[in-house]
Amino acid sequence: MLSKVLLETNGSNSAQNYYAYGLDLISQGPSGSSSRIYPLVDGLGNTRFLTNSSGSKTANFDYDPFGNIRSGSTSGSNYLFQGEQLDPESSLYFLRARYYDPSTGRFITKDPVKGVLSYPQTLSPYAYVGNNPINRSDPSGEAWFLYLLDAAGTTLDVVALQEDLSNCNWGGAALDVVSIGIPFVSIGAIKQVGRVAKVADEVLDTSKQFTKLSEGEIKMLQKGGENIHQIKGKGSSKYDLFKDKDGNIYQKPRDGQGPGEPTGLNIKDF
């Protein structure tokens, strides 16, 4: 789930504005106040109108494809283009991983996730949603093409996967895997992965051989200061710890089925 603003405070650290959400922002303003405002959005999440508690329109906004306001109000809310937060001082949109500049239609820093070698449209590290903002959005500010999978089902082949893996292009490999249909790697799981390394782990999971940690290895972890129950997480009695051929430790169901959840630990470090 993407981070969202729930509360704003003033210089005295007193609560000033509260934000309520459903699928999109529902309302914002002082709690229980008649001055709260309610945004009305279009299909891409752009705030088109603001209304007050009685339903009367208080502001309207019209955008060009890349988010520049062409006409309408210039105040009332900072959550405008595709429902994202505008910094009024810099005129940049905060898209979590990066800031987006609507005046150029580009991000001001590189995408932390590499593009797909077999899909050239993703290779520009600064371009916004492949230069197609009419049909796409990038609320995370990284790897917009992973979100595209839900709607487009981009078709890539095994050759593309081999090429991306050979070049350590984990973002591209993740896209290839979903397109090919390798089991256990879901679109939802990839979408929520924030870092490239974790994507790579999940992509390669199905080809790894796992071995349950021995009692001696469990004791090594404990001697190293690790809490076994905390590593297993909630419902620890249903899980055990396994290692892959490289020593990376995973939390998996006791029967060993499924791709498992990486713990970030390696038995070779103990």
PDB file of C-alpha atoms in Angstrom:
ATOM      1  CA  MET A   1       0.000   0.000   0.000  1.00  0.00           C
ATOM      2  CA  LEU A   2       1.289   3.449  -0.876  1.00  0.00           C
ATOM      3  CA  SER A   3       1.887   6.009   1.860  1.00  0.00           C
ATOM      4  CA  LYS A   4      -0.732   8.733   2.278  1.00  0.00           C
ATOM      5  CA  VAL A   5      -0.981  11.892   4.380  1.00  0.00           C
ATOM      6  CA  LEU A   6      -3.430  11.426   7.257  1.00  0.00           C
ATOM      7  CA  LEU A   7      -2.771  14.537   9.346  1.00  0.00           C
ATOM      8  CA  GLU A   8      -1.160  17.943   8.960  1.00  0.00           C
ATOM      9  CA  THR A   9       0.004  20.052  11.895  1.00  0.00           C
ATOM     10  CA  ASN A  10       0.902  23.729  12.243  1.00  0.00           C
ATOM     11  CA  GLY A  11       4.089  25.262  13.619  1.00  0.00           C
ATOM     12  CA  SER A  12       2.885  24.622  17.172  1.00  0.00           C
ATOM     13  CA  ASN A  13       2.422  20.916  16.381  1.00  0.00           C
ATOM     14  CA  SER A  14      -1.352  21.231  16.716  1.00  0.00           C
ATOM     15  CA  ALA A  15      -3.579  19.226  14.370  1.00  0.00           C
ATOM     16  CA  GLN A  16      -4.739  21.377  11.480  1.00  0.00           C
ATOM     17  CA  ASN A  17      -6.086  19.173   8.677  1.00  0.00           C
ATOM     18  CA  TYR A  18      -7.279  15.582   8.644  1.00  0.00           C
ATOM     19  CA  TYR A  19      -7.485  13.443   5.494  1.00  0.00           C
ATOM     20  CA  ALA A  20     -10.027  10.670   4.922  1.00  0.00           C
ATOM     21  CA  TYR A  21      -9.625   8.048   2.190  1.00  0.00           C
ATOM     22  CA  GLY A  22     -11.574   5.396   0.364  1.00  0.00           C
ATOM     23  CA  LEU A  23     -10.132   4.285  -2.964  1.00  0.00           C
ATOM     24  CA  ASP A  24      -9.178   7.964  -3.380  1.00  0.00           C
ATOM     25  CA  LEU A  25      -9.116  11.030  -1.125  1.00  0.00           C
ATOM     26  CA  ILE A  26     -12.656  11.581   0.189  1.00  0.00           C
ATOM     27  CA  SER A  27     -12.289  14.762   2.212  1.00  0.00           C
ATOM     28  CA  GLN A  28      -9.769  17.039   3.885  1.00  0.00           C
ATOM     29  CA  GLY A  29      -9.842  19.806   6.466  1.00  0.00           C
ATOM     30  CA  PRO A  30     -10.350  20.347  10.207  1.00  0.00           C
ATOM     31  CA  SER A  31     -12.021  17.423  11.965  1.00  0.00           C
ATOM     32  CA  GLY A  32     -15.791  17.790  12.255  1.00  0.00           C
ATOM     33  CA  SER A  33     -15.691  21.222  10.648  1.00  0.00           C
ATOM     34  CA  SER A  34     -18.108  22.542   8.048  1.00  0.00           C
ATOM     35  CA  SER A  35     -15.056  23.910   6.231  1.00  0.00           C
ATOM     36  CA  ARG A  36     -13.937  20.449   5.098  1.00  0.00           C
ATOM     37  CA  ILE A  37     -13.633  20.107   1.324  1.00  0.00           C
ATOM     38  CA  TYR A  38     -14.509  17.159  -0.896  1.00  0.00           C
ATOM     39  CA  PRO A  39     -12.642  16.471  -4.167  1.00  0.00           C
ATOM     40  CA  LEU A  40     -14.379  15.042  -7.241  1.00  0.00           C
ATOM     41  CA  VAL A  41     -12.019  13.161  -9.548  1.00  0.00           C
ATOM     42  CA  ASP A  42     -12.002  11.844 -13.112  1.00  0.00           C
ATOM     43  CA  GLY A  43     -11.008   8.400 -14.359  1.00  0.00           C
ATOM     44  CA  LEU A  44      -7.274   9.006 -13.848  1.00  0.00           C
ATOM     45  CA  GLY A  45      -7.754  10.423 -10.358  1.00  0.00           C
ATOM     46  CA  ASN A  46      -7.301  14.068 -11.365  1.00  0.00           C
ATOM     47  CA  THR A  47      -9.108  16.420  -8.997  1.00  0.00           C
ATOM     48  CA  ARG A  48     -11.623  18.208 -11.230  1.00  0.00           C
ATOM     49  CA  PHE A  49     -13.827  19.922  -8.667  1.00  0.00           C
ATOM     50  CA  LEU A  50     -13.887  20.746  -4.963  1.00  0.00           C
ATOM     51  CA  THR A  51     -17.155  20.947  -3.063  1.00  0.00           C
ATOM     52  CA  ASN A  52     -18.083  22.041   0.442  1.00  0.00           C
ATOM     53  CA  SER A  53     -20.091  20.053   2.988  1.00  0.00           C
ATOM     54  CA  SER A  54     -23.364  21.154   1.379  1.00  0.00           C
ATOM     55  CA  GLY A  55     -22.272  19.908  -2.059  1.00  0.00           C
ATOM     56  CA  SER A  56     -21.714  23.320  -3.631  1.00  0.00           C
ATOM     57  CA  LYS A  57     -18.757  23.654  -6.005  1.00  0.00           C
ATOM     58  CA  THR A  58     -15.963  25.804  -4.582  1.00  0.00           C
ATOM     59  CA  ALA A  59     -13.191  25.239  -7.147  1.00  0.00           C
ATOM     60  CA  ASN A  60     -12.537  23.590 -10.498  1.00  0.00           C
ATOM     61  CA  PHE A  61      -9.392  22.486 -12.320  1.00  0.00           C
ATOM     62  CA  ASP A  62      -8.509  21.704 -15.937  1.00  0.00           C
ATOM     63  CA  TYR A  63      -5.174  20.089 -16.850  1.00  0.00           C
ATOM     64  CA  ASP A  64      -3.063  19.397 -19.881  1.00  0.00           C
ATOM     65  CA  PRO A  65      -2.017  15.732 -20.311  1.00  0.00           C
ATOM     66  CA  PHE A  66       1.109  16.095 -18.166  1.00  0.00           C
ATOM     67  CA  GLY A  67      -0.604  17.831 -15.248  1.00  0.00           C
ATOM     68  CA  ASN A  68      -0.136  21.547 -15.838  1.00  0.00           C
ATOM     69  CA  ILE A  69      -3.239  23.494 -14.797  1.00  0.00           C
ATOM     70  CA  ARG A  70      -4.648  25.153 -17.918  1.00  0.00           C
ATOM     71  CA  SER A  71      -7.616  26.902 -16.351  1.00  0.00           C
ATOM     72  CA  GLY A  72      -9.634  27.063 -13.166  1.00  0.00           C
ATOM     73  CA  SER A  73      -8.610  27.612  -9.572  1.00  0.00           C
ATOM     74  CA  THR A  74      -5.069  27.787  -8.285  1.00  0.00           C
ATOM     75  CA  SER A  75      -5.828  27.041  -4.638  1.00  0.00           C
ATOM     76  CA  GLY A  76      -8.130  25.064  -2.389  1.00  0.00           C
ATOM     77  CA  SER A  77      -6.177  21.802  -2.328  1.00  0.00           C
ATOM     78  CA  ASN A  78      -2.662  20.564  -3.025  1.00  0.00           C
ATOM     79  CA  TYR A  79      -3.945  17.154  -4.174  1.00  0.00           C
ATOM     80  CA  LEU A  80      -4.541  17.764  -7.853  1.00  0.00           C
ATOM     81  CA  PHE A  81      -2.991  15.953 -10.843  1.00  0.00           C
ATOM     82  CA  GLN A  82      -3.884  12.261 -10.555  1.00  0.00           C
ATOM     83  CA  GLY A  83      -4.740  12.979  -6.929  1.00  0.00           C
ATOM     84  CA  GLU A  84      -1.102  13.399  -5.916  1.00  0.00           C
ATOM     85  CA  GLN A  85       0.419  16.044  -3.651  1.00  0.00           C
ATOM     86  CA  LEU A  86       1.696  19.250  -5.230  1.00  0.00           C
ATOM     87  CA  ASP A  87       4.437  21.226  -3.503  1.00  0.00           C
ATOM     88  CA  PRO A  88       3.253  24.812  -4.154  1.00  0.00           C
ATOM     89  CA  GLU A  89       6.726  26.285  -3.588  1.00  0.00           C
ATOM     90  CA  SER A  90       8.560  24.162  -6.160  1.00  0.00           C
ATOM     91  CA  SER A  91       5.537  23.318  -8.368  1.00  0.00           C
ATOM     92  CA  LEU A  92       6.657  19.670  -8.234  1.00  0.00           C
ATOM     93  CA  TYR A  93       4.477  16.658  -7.474  1.00  0.00           C
ATOM     94  CA  PHE A  94       5.585  14.293  -4.718  1.00  0.00           C
ATOM     95  CA  LEU A  95       5.303  10.746  -6.098  1.00  0.00           C
ATOM     96  CA  ARG A  96       6.989   9.077  -3.131  1.00  0.00           C
ATOM     97  CA  ALA A  97      10.180   7.697  -4.698  1.00  0.00           C
ATOM     98  CA  ARG A  98      10.739  10.871  -6.752  1.00  0.00           C
ATOM     99  CA  TYR A  99       9.472  14.349  -7.562  1.00  0.00           C
ATOM    100  CA  TYR A 100       7.702  14.922 -10.869  1.00  0.00           C
ATOM    101  CA  ASP A 101       7.861  18.208 -12.826  1.00  0.00           C
ATOM    102  CA  PRO A 102       4.691  18.723 -14.922  1.00  0.00           C
ATOM    103  CA  SER A 103       6.260  21.655 -16.780  1.00  0.00           C
ATOM    104  CA  THR A 104       8.724  19.272 -18.465  1.00  0.00           C
ATOM    105  CA  GLY A 105       6.685  16.080 -18.183  1.00  0.00           C
ATOM    106  CA  ARG A 106       9.661  14.363 -16.539  1.00  0.00           C
ATOM    107  CA  PHE A 107      10.962  13.314 -13.144  1.00  0.00           C
ATOM    108  CA  ILE A 108      13.839  15.332 -11.736  1.00  0.00           C
ATOM    109  CA  THR A 109      15.799  12.209 -10.683  1.00  0.00           C
ATOM    110  CA  LYS A 110      16.370   8.758 -12.170  1.00  0.00           C
ATOM    111  CA  ASP A 111      13.995   5.839 -11.680  1.00  0.00           C
ATOM    112  CA  PRO A 112      15.583   3.596  -8.991  1.00  0.00           C
ATOM    113  CA  VAL A 113      14.328   0.548 -10.935  1.00  0.00           C
ATOM    114  CA  LYS A 114      15.882  -0.186 -14.319  1.00  0.00           C
ATOM    115  CA  GLY A 115      13.664  -0.539 -17.366  1.00  0.00           C
ATOM    116  CA  VAL A 116      13.087  -3.629 -19.491  1.00  0.00           C
ATOM    117  CA  LEU A 117      15.721  -4.284 -22.148  1.00  0.00           C
ATOM    118  CA  SER A 118      13.153  -5.819 -24.485  1.00  0.00           C
ATOM    119  CA  TYR A 119      10.681  -2.950 -23.915  1.00  0.00           C
ATOM    120  CA  PRO A 120      12.554   0.253 -24.964  1.00  0.00           C
ATOM    121  CA  GLN A 121       9.771   2.561 -23.813  1.00  0.00           C
ATOM    122  CA  THR A 122      10.796   1.825 -20.220  1.00  0.00           C
ATOM    123  CA  LEU A 123      14.495   2.597 -20.632  1.00  0.00           C
ATOM    124  CA  SER A 124      14.387   6.374 -20.138  1.00  0.00           C
ATOM    125  CA  PRO A 125      15.022   6.851 -16.388  1.00  0.00           C
ATOM    126  CA  TYR A 126      13.362  10.288 -16.305  1.00  0.00           C
ATOM    127  CA  ALA A 127      10.305   9.871 -18.563  1.00  0.00           C
ATOM    128  CA  TYR A 128       6.875   9.932 -16.931  1.00  0.00           C
ATOM    129  CA  VAL A 129       4.794   6.762 -17.581  1.00  0.00           C
ATOM    130  CA  GLY A 130       6.362   6.158 -20.974  1.00  0.00           C
ATOM    131  CA  ASN A 131       5.110   9.574 -22.149  1.00  0.00           C
ATOM    132  CA  ASN A 132       1.513   8.352 -22.036  1.00  0.00           C
ATOM    133  CA  PRO A 133      -0.073  10.218 -19.083  1.00  0.00           C
ATOM    134  CA  ILE A 134      -3.534  10.086 -20.653  1.00  0.00           C
ATOM    135  CA  ASN A 135      -3.773   6.357 -19.979  1.00  0.00           C
ATOM    136  CA  ARG A 136      -1.226   5.717 -17.217  1.00  0.00           C
ATOM    137  CA  SER A 137      -0.200   6.886 -13.774  1.00  0.00           C
ATOM    138  CA  ASP A 138       2.812   6.336 -11.518  1.00  0.00           C
ATOM    139  CA  PRO A 139       1.839   6.954  -7.871  1.00  0.00           C
ATOM    140  CA  SER A 140       4.969   5.235  -6.521  1.00  0.00           C
ATOM    141  CA  GLY A 141       7.429   7.154  -8.689  1.00  0.00           C
ATOM    142  CA  GLU A 142       9.222   3.972  -9.733  1.00  0.00           C
ATOM    143  CA  ALA A 143       8.791   1.098 -12.193  1.00  0.00           C
ATOM    144  CA  TRP A 144       5.530   2.357 -13.694  1.00  0.00           C
ATOM    145  CA  PHE A 145       5.567  -0.565 -16.141  1.00  0.00           C
ATOM    146  CA  LEU A 146       4.787  -3.025 -13.334  1.00  0.00           C
ATOM    147  CA  TYR A 147       1.474  -1.246 -12.753  1.00  0.00           C
ATOM    148  CA  LEU A 148       0.828  -1.439 -16.475  1.00  0.00           C
ATOM    149  CA  LEU A 149       0.691  -5.236 -16.256  1.00  0.00           C
ATOM    150  CA  ASP A 150      -2.683  -5.225 -14.511  1.00  0.00           C
ATOM    151  CA  ALA A 151      -4.364  -3.554 -17.463  1.00  0.00           C
ATOM    152  CA  ALA A 152      -2.247  -4.359 -20.493  1.00  0.00           C
ATOM    153  CA  GLY A 153      -0.811  -7.846 -19.936  1.00  0.00           C
ATOM    154  CA  THR A 154       2.337  -7.012 -21.904  1.00  0.00           C
ATOM    155  CA  THR A 155       3.603 -10.072 -23.790  1.00  0.00           C
ATOM    156  CA  LEU A 156       7.282 -10.846 -23.518  1.00  0.00           C
ATOM    157  CA  ASP A 157       8.921 -14.214 -24.141  1.00  0.00           C
ATOM    158  CA  VAL A 158      11.436 -16.551 -22.562  1.00  0.00           C
ATOM    159  CA  VAL A 159      14.243 -15.037 -24.648  1.00  0.00           C
ATOM    160  CA  ALA A 160      13.515 -11.639 -23.104  1.00  0.00           C
ATOM    161  CA  LEU A 161      13.619 -13.162 -19.623  1.00  0.00           C
ATOM    162  CA  GLN A 162      16.982 -14.804 -20.292  1.00  0.00           C
ATOM    163  CA  GLU A 163      18.346 -11.528 -21.670  1.00  0.00           C
ATOM    164  CA  ASP A 164      17.184  -9.515 -18.663  1.00  0.00           C
ATOM    165  CA  LEU A 165      18.507 -12.068 -16.170  1.00  0.00           C
ATOM    166  CA  SER A 166      21.888 -12.246 -17.909  1.00  0.00           C
ATOM    167  CA  ASN A 167      22.172  -8.462 -17.619  1.00  0.00           C
ATOM    168  CA  CYS A 168      21.031  -8.424 -13.968  1.00  0.00           C
ATOM    169  CA  ASN A 169      18.004  -6.385 -15.025  1.00  0.00           C
ATOM    170  CA  TRP A 170      15.727  -7.472 -12.196  1.00  0.00           C
ATOM    171  CA  GLY A 171      12.894  -5.058 -12.985  1.00  0.00           C
ATOM    172  CA  GLY A 172      12.760  -6.355 -16.529  1.00  0.00           C
ATOM    173  CA  ALA A 173      12.965  -9.951 -15.359  1.00  0.00           C
ATOM    174  CA  ALA A 174       9.989  -9.384 -13.080  1.00  0.00           C
ATOM    175  CA  LEU A 175       7.960  -8.154 -16.037  1.00  0.00           C
ATOM    176  CA  ASP A 176       9.097 -11.109 -18.158  1.00  0.00           C
ATOM    177  CA  VAL A 177       8.157 -13.599 -15.450  1.00  0.00           C
ATOM    178  CA  VAL A 178       4.608 -12.331 -15.154  1.00  0.00           C
ATOM    179  CA  SER A 179       4.185 -12.277 -18.923  1.00  0.00           C
ATOM    180  CA  ILE A 180       5.427 -15.844 -19.296  1.00  0.00           C
ATOM    181  CA  GLY A 181       3.308 -17.061 -16.424  1.00  0.00           C
ATOM    182  CA  ILE A 182       5.865 -18.599 -14.057  1.00  0.00           C
ATOM    183  CA  PRO A 183       3.873 -19.678 -10.964  1.00  0.00           C
ATOM    184  CA  PHE A 184       4.013 -18.187  -7.467  1.00  0.00           C
ATOM    185  CA  VAL A 185       5.075 -14.681  -8.583  1.00  0.00           C
ATOM    186  CA  SER A 186       1.947 -12.532  -8.499  1.00  0.00           C
ATOM    187  CA  ILE A 187       1.455  -9.087 -10.038  1.00  0.00           C
ATOM    188  CA  GLY A 188       0.258  -7.834  -6.671  1.00  0.00           C
ATOM    189  CA  ALA A 189       3.423  -9.042  -4.963  1.00  0.00           C
ATOM    190  CA  ILE A 190       5.689  -7.397  -7.535  1.00  0.00           C
ATOM    191  CA  LYS A 191       3.723  -4.123  -7.423  1.00  0.00           C
ATOM    192  CA  GLN A 192       4.272  -3.773  -3.705  1.00  0.00           C
ATOM    193  CA  VAL A 193       8.002  -4.493  -3.836  1.00  0.00           C
ATOM    194  CA  GLY A 194       9.864  -1.262  -3.326  1.00  0.00           C
ATOM    195  CA  ARG A 195      13.416  -2.430  -3.907  1.00  0.00           C
ATOM    196  CA  VAL A 196      14.974  -4.132  -6.883  1.00  0.00           C
ATOM    197  CA  ALA A 197      16.745  -6.833  -4.885  1.00  0.00           C
ATOM    198  CA  LYS A 198      13.539  -8.104  -3.385  1.00  0.00           C
ATOM    199  CA  VAL A 199      11.925  -8.261  -6.816  1.00  0.00           C
ATOM    200  CA  ALA A 200      14.844 -10.376  -7.966  1.00  0.00           C
ATOM    201  CA  ASP A 201      14.450 -12.757  -5.035  1.00  0.00           C
ATOM    202  CA  GLU A 202      10.765 -13.293  -5.742  1.00  0.00           C
ATOM    203  CA  VAL A 203      11.332 -13.716  -9.470  1.00  0.00           C
ATOM    204  CA  LEU A 204      13.972 -16.395  -8.995  1.00  0.00           C
ATOM    205  CA  ASP A 205      12.179 -18.132  -6.132  1.00  0.00           C
ATOM    206  CA  THR A 206      10.637 -20.902  -8.192  1.00  0.00           C
ATOM    207  CA  SER A 207      14.010 -22.214  -9.367  1.00  0.00           C
ATOM    208  CA  LYS A 208      15.661 -22.313  -5.933  1.00  0.00           C
ATOM    209  CA  GLN A 209      16.078 -25.437  -3.845  1.00  0.00           C
ATOM    210  CA  PHE A 210      15.249 -24.872  -0.191  1.00  0.00           C
ATOM    211  CA  THR A 211      16.507 -26.806   2.815  1.00  0.00           C
ATOM    212  CA  LYS A 212      15.003 -26.580   6.279  1.00  0.00           C
ATOM    213  CA  LEU A 213      17.426 -25.121   8.830  1.00  0.00           C
ATOM    214  CA  SER A 214      18.903 -27.730  11.150  1.00  0.00           C
ATOM    215  CA  GLU A 215      18.773 -27.454  14.929  1.00  0.00           C
ATOM    216  CA  GLY A 216      22.433 -26.497  14.853  1.00  0.00           C
ATOM    217  CA  GLU A 217      21.749 -23.662  12.423  1.00  0.00           C
ATOM    218  CA  ILE A 218      18.827 -22.451  14.535  1.00  0.00           C
ATOM    219  CA  LYS A 219      21.171 -22.318  17.532  1.00  0.00           C
ATOM    220  CA  MET A 220      23.666 -20.346  15.439  1.00  0.00           C
ATOM    221  CA  LEU A 221      20.989 -17.740  14.744  1.00  0.00           C
ATOM    222  CA  GLN A 222      20.040 -17.548  18.411  1.00  0.00           C
ATOM    223  CA  LYS A 223      23.666 -17.223  19.445  1.00  0.00           C
ATOM    224  CA  GLY A 224      23.924 -14.372  16.964  1.00  0.00           C
ATOM    225  CA  GLY A 225      21.133 -12.509  18.778  1.00  0.00           C
ATOM    226  CA  GLU A 226      18.222 -13.401  16.483  1.00  0.00           C
ATOM    227  CA  ASN A 227      14.753 -14.122  17.894  1.00  0.00           C
ATOM    228  CA  ILE A 228      13.432 -17.136  15.985  1.00  0.00           C
ATOM    229  CA  HIS A 229       9.774 -16.414  16.769  1.00  0.00           C
ATOM    230  CA  GLN A 230      10.108 -12.827  15.549  1.00  0.00           C
ATOM    231  CA  ILE A 231      11.752 -13.991  12.332  1.00  0.00           C
ATOM    232  CA  LYS A 232       8.882 -16.415  11.687  1.00  0.00           C
ATOM    233  CA  GLY A 233       6.380 -13.639  12.364  1.00  0.00           C
ATOM    234  CA  LYS A 234       2.744 -13.855  13.401  1.00  0.00           C
ATOM    235  CA  GLY A 235       1.517 -17.439  13.653  1.00  0.00           C
ATOM    236  CA  SER A 236       5.085 -18.670  14.045  1.00  0.00           C
ATOM    237  CA  SER A 237       3.926 -22.210  14.859  1.00  0.00           C
ATOM    238  CA  LYS A 238       2.765 -22.570  11.238  1.00  0.00           C
ATOM    239  CA  TYR A 239       6.142 -21.653   9.748  1.00  0.00           C
ATOM    240  CA  ASP A 240       9.724 -22.843   9.670  1.00  0.00           C
ATOM    241  CA  LEU A 241      12.958 -21.345   8.421  1.00  0.00           C
ATOM    242  CA  PHE A 242      14.549 -22.582   5.204  1.00  0.00           C
ATOM    243  CA  LYS A 243      17.712 -21.672   3.321  1.00  0.00           C
ATOM    244  CA  ASP A 244      18.441 -21.622  -0.391  1.00  0.00           C
ATOM    245  CA  LYS A 245      21.651 -22.828  -2.024  1.00  0.00           C
ATOM    246  CA  ASP A 246      23.289 -19.459  -1.330  1.00  0.00           C
ATOM    247  CA  GLY A 247      22.427 -19.519   2.370  1.00  0.00           C
ATOM    248  CA  ASN A 248      19.674 -16.897   2.212  1.00  0.00           C
ATOM    249  CA  ILE A 249      17.063 -17.608   4.885  1.00  0.00           C
ATOM    250  CA  TYR A 250      13.325 -17.660   4.119  1.00  0.00           C
ATOM    251  CA  GLN A 251      10.188 -18.013   6.199  1.00  0.00           C
ATOM    252  CA  LYS A 252       7.998 -20.716   4.628  1.00  0.00           C
ATOM    253  CA  PRO A 253       5.025 -22.890   5.652  1.00  0.00           C
ATOM    254  CA  ARG A 254       6.193 -25.952   7.570  1.00  0.00           C
ATOM    255  CA  ASP A 255       5.530 -28.225   4.594  1.00  0.00           C
ATOM    256  CA  GLY A 256       7.954 -26.126   2.552  1.00  0.00           C
ATOM    257  CA  GLN A 257       5.404 -25.218  -0.119  1.00  0.00           C
ATOM    258  CA  GLY A 258       5.283 -21.835  -1.827  1.00  0.00           C
ATOM    259  CA  PRO A 259       7.961 -19.276  -2.686  1.00  0.00           C
ATOM    260  CA  GLY A 260       8.529 -18.180   0.910  1.00  0.00           C
ATOM    261  CA  GLU A 261       9.243 -14.770   2.387  1.00  0.00           C
ATOM    262  CA  PRO A 262      12.874 -13.561   2.476  1.00  0.00           C
ATOM    263  CA  THR A 263      14.064 -12.620   5.978  1.00  0.00           C
ATOM    264  CA  GLY A 264      17.091 -10.628   4.874  1.00  0.00           C
ATOM    265  CA  LEU A 265      19.374 -13.014   6.781  1.00  0.00           C
ATOM    266  CA  ASN A 266      22.039 -15.374   5.478  1.00  0.00           C
ATOM    267  CA  ILE A 267      23.208 -18.390   7.461  1.00  0.00           C
ATOM    268  CA  LYS A 268      26.782 -17.768   6.291  1.00  0.00           C
ATOM    269  CA  ASP A 269      26.835 -14.583   8.374  1.00  0.00           C
ATOM    270  CA  PHE A 270      26.500 -16.531  11.649  1.00  0.00           C
TER     271      PHE A 270
END
